[in-house]
Amino acid sequence: MQNALQLVWLIPFFPLIGFLINGLFRKQLSKSLIALTGCGTILVSFILSVWVFLQVKNGNSDVAEYFNFISAGSFKVPFAFQVDALSSLFLLIITGIGFIIHVYSTSYMKDETGEHYGRYFSYLNLFVFSMLLLVMGANYVIMYLGWEGVALCSYLLIGYWFKNTEYSKAANKAFIMNRVGDFAFLLALFWIVSKTGSVSFDVVFSKASALGTSDVTIITLLLFIGATAKSAQIPLYTWLPDAMAGPTPVSALIHAATMVNAGIYMVTRSKALYSLAPLSQDVIAITGLATAILAATIAMKQNDIKKVLAYSTVSQLGYIFLALGVGAYTAGIFHVMTHAFFKALLFLAAGSVIHAMGGEQDIRRMGGMKGKLKITYITFLVGCLAISGIPPFSGFFSKDAILLSAYEHNKILYVVALFGALLTAYYMFRLLFLTFNGSFRGTEEQQHHLHESPAAMTIPLIILAVLSFAGGFAGIPDIFLKGGDAIAEFLSPVLPPEGGKTVSHSTELILMLLTTVLVLAVIVLAWFRFRKYKPEEEKGLGKFLKNKWYVDELYEKIIINPLDRFGAFLSNVFDRSVVDGLVNIVGRLVNYGSRQVRLLQSGQVTSYVLLMVLSMLLIMAVQFFLRK
Amino acid sequence: MSGGKGDADNMIPVLFILIPLVSGLTLFFFKNEKSARSWALFSSVVTLFVSVSGLTFFNDSNHLKFSAEWLSFLGSSFSVKVDGMGQVLCLLTAISYPVIFLATWKNQYSKASSFFGLMMLEQAGLMGVFVAMDALLFYFFWEMVLIPVYFLCSRWGGEKRVQATFKFFIYTFLGSVLMLVAIIYLFSQTSDHSFSIESFYRLSKILPAKTQGWVFWLFFAAFAIKMPVFPFHTWQPDLYEQSNTPTTIVLSGVIVKMGVFACIRWLLPVVSVASFQWGDVVTSLAVTGILYASLIAIQQDDLKRLVAYSSIAHVGLMCATIFSETTIGFQGVMIQMFNHGINIIGLWIVVEMIGKQTGTRKISELGGLAQKAPSLAIFALIIGLANLALPLTNAFVGEFMMFNGIFSSGATRYNVIFTVLAAASIILVSIYILNMIRKVFYGNNNEVTMAANDIKWNHKLVLSVIVILIIWLGVYPDSILNLTQGLSETILKQSDVMHLFSGK
């Protein structure tokens, strides 16, 4: 049994092979072969992941070591993978959702030429490979390989249409902002290495209790800064909405299956450290909640269908961090899973809408599309119900688990979180109504063009809709079904249940009812506001929200511009005049001195040195050949 | 040579020097340009073959050591040995020459035979520097590298090459003179009046701290100029900008490593007390230089100057790490010397190709090159990513180990602040590399890039070799780390003076 798990390397291996085949032979292979390689390799990984899932179901886990990656004296970093309940759940999400997105892409990207089609699928496979490396790594360094790997892939895919300068700028922004997080992550790693002498999870966590509180707090805060970049939290979230520049399936991949889950996974994996650092936990909870609210307010006023979804991702991730911050790891991971379902669904459905609109993304020019795009409409509606937390859709169970944990932890957190949940319902149904209800506001040509997407796109939507509906049944709370919380049960070897519940069943039921009634009320409100929508200029607060609180502008003013000006000063003034100026003065002095002693006449300096070396050469030769 | 079959076994280090030396001297008599070019490529491939066999078939101390009498009346001997660090750097030297010749196969030079002859003499000198186990011999080879460089830079290159070379000359000549003074002084202090490395190493425990202090600065000036470390760097961007491509590649890929190498072999173990005492000052300079050069690199519009400043930042990190005196840091420097060489050679080839295809090196004039030269774009991206130390490329391993080394250093109290400042460069490097790639390759074509073509097979070949090395060492760095492990520990032990300061 344990030995069988040594084969887990095959899971990332197949996407890697797919990347190489599609990357190297993209000009030779036909489009159908490219699609087959791209999807097939992920499917194999998914099947293997299911097998691993069944293996670890009974609490098995294994660390598979392959070779020494880095070694220096006693410090060793093995290339090792860890398989346990936590990583296997992520394996399923990554390869499962990843596969669906690959299949969807075969149709969505079909207008690309063969070469670019191959490039696209090779990037997609590399993305999955990197994410697998990230969750399978048995130490922080292997995790970090995947950590930067996903940043690279997001860079490649956001800038996929490289002729568009704005898109490649967005790609750069994503990578550079992630690098800021990486910087913190690396510092945390150095700290860990210097205090524990290792990067392997088992060693680090077993030595964690021996670390001082300040060490643990610094390490965990630095790790969290790393997580804020990957998982788009304050202050490093602004790259994610811009990442919409990539093809829509890529957004689904980034937002649902891969990249943004990285930070959550890392914090959860480092639970042993965070449980020793209450300050860091509070920081996480507050940052998460603040991000949730901030992003939700911005989402209310966005007009790009993908931007709304992007901010909703940022907001939902905020909820997950809130859960992690209050110590409800299982609830957080549960929400990662359901969020992966419904966010993949929403993005792919949005892709179907954009596809039908011939590339249009502005919801002000949509409307009334539910007639022509039936499947897309229904699946999108399922997604909206799920994300808003309407029972019995999946989001209800996971969000409720988070809200309840927040309630137990701190009533203020709960109230704010509940407010955020209402905003979620508001902006999601605004999006739904503007897109699918009312009358069509686009051009004649667009209206004529409207059509449902082909089966390769709608079948993934249907599968994801089923998952978005039923995915929550994996974690039914005790009040409805004793022992219904299968996911907590499954994760318990890695994330043991956190103490007994302090909230009585009746309170729990009342809270649920309250949330649901309020959310339904907000949906009705949204219906009355947006069923007959007319575009209008935003003013005051609306304009402020539409412009995303001017955070990008603020960063530009206080960080980017000063740094740029400072660099220009160093480059144009300091280096040229001060440093080099001094050198030139010294140079002139040497020149002057040399003229005085008439040693270096007519600039023939080199010949003197040459003479010196030649004579040394001669001496050497004489010594060599005349000695014996 | 003292004949006998026994010595034939010990020829590897001698061959390293002899093959390029003989090849270079004969090259001066070549008339035909084509045959000179072919002869240079041929002999450099032979050297590469010897170097690889020194890593595989003959990888034991018997084959890698040679000693003969030379200038014995001066207390010097022709003592050469290829240790772990020597193996790595000789391999780098041996790889770089065929790569350079292939990548610049079509370049035309007036007086080609002299050009290639000087290139080969330079290689002989480099090999000598890396294997010399005698201070005078080391100095001799050090100069033997520089003389050809002066000629190469001043006779083949851009319009302002003479001024740039003169600045370089003044700098390095000054450094060499200071180093010579230091070597002769140390020689006079040895108990057995010898230039041998063992005698020099014994001095580290004998010389008083004050004396070590000024000897340290005499040496360090020479090495800091060569690396170069801020603020001794201003010769570099000018020279790289003006010099011909093969010379630029050797300068930045290999010669720069002489400074790093020399700190490890001839500075730390010889004046250990001073190295420890002045470590903080040197590290401060180096760390300042990392940020300083990175910030300036962001501002550069000329591709060559961008690469030059990028190199200053990367080498600064190596310099800072050396003085942290930790095993992991040392090992990081060892592997990074090789990695940086490979990566910057790749970058130069890419820059050369961009210049050849478009006629300009100005980033602001370029754009959309990926549509015209997709292969070049892919190679540029991979090499660029290696340069910003993306994991699973070679440079990540080196940088990760070096940062770790600085952080865990016991030789300084400022380890945390040094690491934070040095590691901040990973953000800056991603800014200038990705912006460069974006502005050169992405976006739409313009009139400059419209007529560009993709690269030819010889460039694809050499760039593929570089990419394979990048990935290989990114995935399995232990292949180099294993070579240098022993030496790193030996030198650290030799340089360890911390117990003398434990009272403080």
Coordinates of C-alpha atoms in Angstrom, one line a residue, chain A residues 26-27 67-75 77 79 115 123 129 133 141 144-145 148-149 152 155-156 159 162-165 168-169 171-172 175-176 179-180 182-183 186-187 189-191 193-194 199 563-568 570-572 574-576 579-580 583-584 586-587 590-591 605-607 609-610 612-613 616-617 619-621 623-625 627-628, chain B residues 1-2 21 68-73 78 139-140 143-144 147 150-151 166-167 169-171 173 230-231 233-234 238 292 295-296 299-300 305 309 327-328 331 370-371 374 378 381 385 388-392 396-397 400-401 403-404 407-408 416 419-420 423-424 426-431 434-435 437-438 441-444 474-478 481-482 485 489:
Chain A
R26 CA 3.1 22.5 -32.0
K27 CA 3.9 23.2 -35.6
F67 CA 16.5 12.3 -5.2
N68 CA 18.4 15.1 -3.6
F69 CA 17.5 18.4 -5.1
I70 CA 19.8 20.6 -3.2
S71 CA 22.5 19.7 -0.7
A72 CA 25.1 21.7 1.2
G73 CA 26.8 20.1 4.1
S74 CA 24.1 18.9 6.5
F75 CA 21.4 20.9 4.8
V77 CA 16.3 19.4 0.3
F79 CA 12.8 16.1 -4.2
E115 CA 0.9 26.8 -33.7
Y123 CA 0.9 26.5 -21.3
F129 CA 1.9 20.6 -13.7
L133 CA 4.0 20.3 -7.9
V141 CA 11.2 24.3 -1.5
Y144 CA 8.0 27.0 -4.0
L145 CA 8.9 25.4 -7.3
E148 CA 6.6 30.4 -8.9
G149 CA 5.6 27.9 -11.6
L152 CA 5.0 31.9 -14.7
Y155 CA 2.2 35.3 -16.9
L156 CA 2.3 33.3 -20.1
G159 CA -0.1 37.6 -22.1
F162 CA 1.0 39.1 -27.0
K163 CA 0.3 41.5 -29.8
N164 CA -1.9 43.5 -27.4
T165 CA 0.4 45.7 -25.3
S168 CA 1.3 41.9 -21.9
K169 CA 1.4 44.7 -19.3
A171 CA 0.9 39.7 -17.6
N172 CA 3.9 41.6 -16.2
F175 CA 4.2 38.2 -12.3
I176 CA 5.8 41.2 -10.6
R179 CA 7.2 38.3 -7.0
V180 CA 6.6 40.8 -4.1
D182 CA 7.5 35.5 -3.3
F183 CA 10.0 37.8 -1.7
L186 CA 11.5 33.3 0.6
L187 CA 12.4 35.4 3.7
L189 CA 11.9 30.1 4.2
F190 CA 15.3 31.5 5.1
W191 CA 14.0 32.1 8.6
V193 CA 16.0 27.1 7.6
S194 CA 18.1 29.1 10.0
V199 CA 12.5 22.8 5.0
L563 CA 10.9 54.3 -7.4
D564 CA 11.1 55.2 -11.0
R565 CA 12.2 58.7 -10.4
F566 CA 14.8 57.4 -7.9
G567 CA 16.1 54.9 -10.5
A568 CA 16.3 57.6 -13.1
L570 CA 20.7 57.0 -10.0
S571 CA 21.1 56.2 -13.7
N572 CA 21.3 59.6 -15.2
F574 CA 24.5 59.7 -9.8
D575 CA 26.2 56.9 -11.7
R576 CA 27.3 59.1 -14.5
V579 CA 30.7 57.6 -9.3
D580 CA 32.1 57.8 -12.8
V583 CA 36.8 57.6 -11.5
N584 CA 37.6 60.0 -14.3
V586 CA 41.5 59.5 -10.7
G587 CA 42.1 58.6 -14.3
V590 CA 47.1 58.9 -13.4
N591 CA 47.4 60.3 -16.9
V605 CA 50.7 51.4 -22.1
T606 CA 49.8 48.0 -23.2
S607 CA 53.0 47.3 -24.9
V609 CA 52.7 45.2 -20.0
L610 CA 52.9 42.9 -22.9
M612 CA 56.5 42.1 -19.1
V613 CA 54.3 39.1 -19.8
M616 CA 57.8 36.0 -18.1
L617 CA 56.6 33.5 -20.7
I619 CA 61.6 32.7 -18.6
M620 CA 59.1 29.9 -18.1
A621 CA 59.9 28.4 -21.5
Q623 CA 63.1 26.9 -17.3
F624 CA 61.0 24.2 -18.9
F625 CA 63.1 23.2 -21.8
R627 CA 66.4 22.2 -17.1
K628 CA 66.9 18.6 -18.1
Chain B
M1 CA 59.1 18.6 -18.7
S2 CA 60.6 15.9 -16.6
L21 CA 48.2 28.5 -25.7
A68 CA 57.3 21.4 -12.0
E69 CA 60.1 23.7 -11.0
W70 CA 59.9 27.3 -12.3
L71 CA 61.6 30.3 -11.1
S72 CA 62.8 28.3 -8.1
F73 CA 65.3 31.0 -7.2
F78 CA 54.8 25.8 -11.7
Y139 CA 49.5 36.7 -10.9
F140 CA 51.2 35.8 -14.1
E143 CA 47.9 39.4 -16.4
M144 CA 47.9 36.9 -19.3
I147 CA 46.7 41.7 -22.0
Y150 CA 43.0 45.1 -23.8
F151 CA 43.9 44.4 -27.4
F166 CA 41.4 53.0 -21.5
K167 CA 39.1 53.3 -18.5
F169 CA 42.8 49.5 -18.4
I170 CA 43.4 52.1 -15.8
Y171 CA 41.1 50.4 -13.4
F173 CA 46.1 47.9 -14.1
F230 CA 29.9 48.9 -6.5
P231 CA 31.4 51.5 -6.7
H233 CA 31.8 49.2 -11.6
T234 CA 31.6 52.1 -14.0
D238 CA 30.8 51.4 -21.1
Y292 CA 21.8 50.2 -7.0
L295 CA 17.4 50.1 -10.1
I296 CA 19.6 51.4 -12.8
Q299 CA 16.2 52.5 -16.5
Q300 CA 18.4 51.3 -19.3
R305 CA 23.9 48.3 -20.7
Y309 CA 23.9 46.4 -14.8
T327 CA 28.7 26.2 3.7
I328 CA 25.4 26.7 2.0
Q331 CA 28.1 26.1 -2.3
A370 CA 8.1 37.6 -31.5
Q371 CA 6.0 37.6 -34.6
P374 CA 9.4 33.3 -32.7
I378 CA 11.3 31.6 -26.9
L381 CA 12.2 34.2 -22.6
L385 CA 13.5 33.7 -16.8
L388 CA 15.4 36.3 -12.9
A389 CA 16.1 32.9 -11.1
L390 CA 12.8 31.2 -11.7
P391 CA 12.6 27.9 -9.9
L392 CA 13.6 24.9 -12.0
F396 CA 17.2 29.7 -8.6
V397 CA 19.3 27.1 -6.8
F400 CA 18.3 30.3 -2.9
M401 CA 21.4 28.9 -1.4
F403 CA 20.3 34.1 0.3
N404 CA 20.2 31.3 2.8
F407 CA 20.7 34.9 6.3
S408 CA 22.2 32.1 8.4
V416 CA 18.7 39.8 8.4
T419 CA 19.3 39.3 3.3
V420 CA 16.2 41.5 3.1
A423 CA 16.5 39.5 -1.7
A424 CA 14.5 42.6 -2.6
I426 CA 14.2 39.4 -7.0
I427 CA 11.4 41.9 -7.5
L428 CA 13.5 44.4 -9.4
V429 CA 15.0 41.8 -11.6
S430 CA 11.6 40.6 -12.7
I431 CA 10.7 44.2 -13.5
L434 CA 10.0 41.2 -18.2
N435 CA 9.7 44.8 -19.3
I437 CA 11.0 41.1 -23.1
R438 CA 7.6 42.8 -23.4
F441 CA 9.2 40.9 -28.4
Y442 CA 5.5 41.7 -27.7
G443 CA 3.1 44.2 -29.1
N444 CA 2.9 45.1 -32.8
G474 CA 17.8 23.7 -12.3
V475 CA 16.5 20.2 -11.8
Y476 CA 19.6 18.4 -10.7
P477 CA 22.0 20.9 -9.2
D478 CA 23.7 18.3 -7.1
L481 CA 27.3 20.8 -5.8
N482 CA 28.8 17.4 -5.3
Q485 CA 31.3 20.3 -1.5
E489 CA 34.2 23.0 3.6

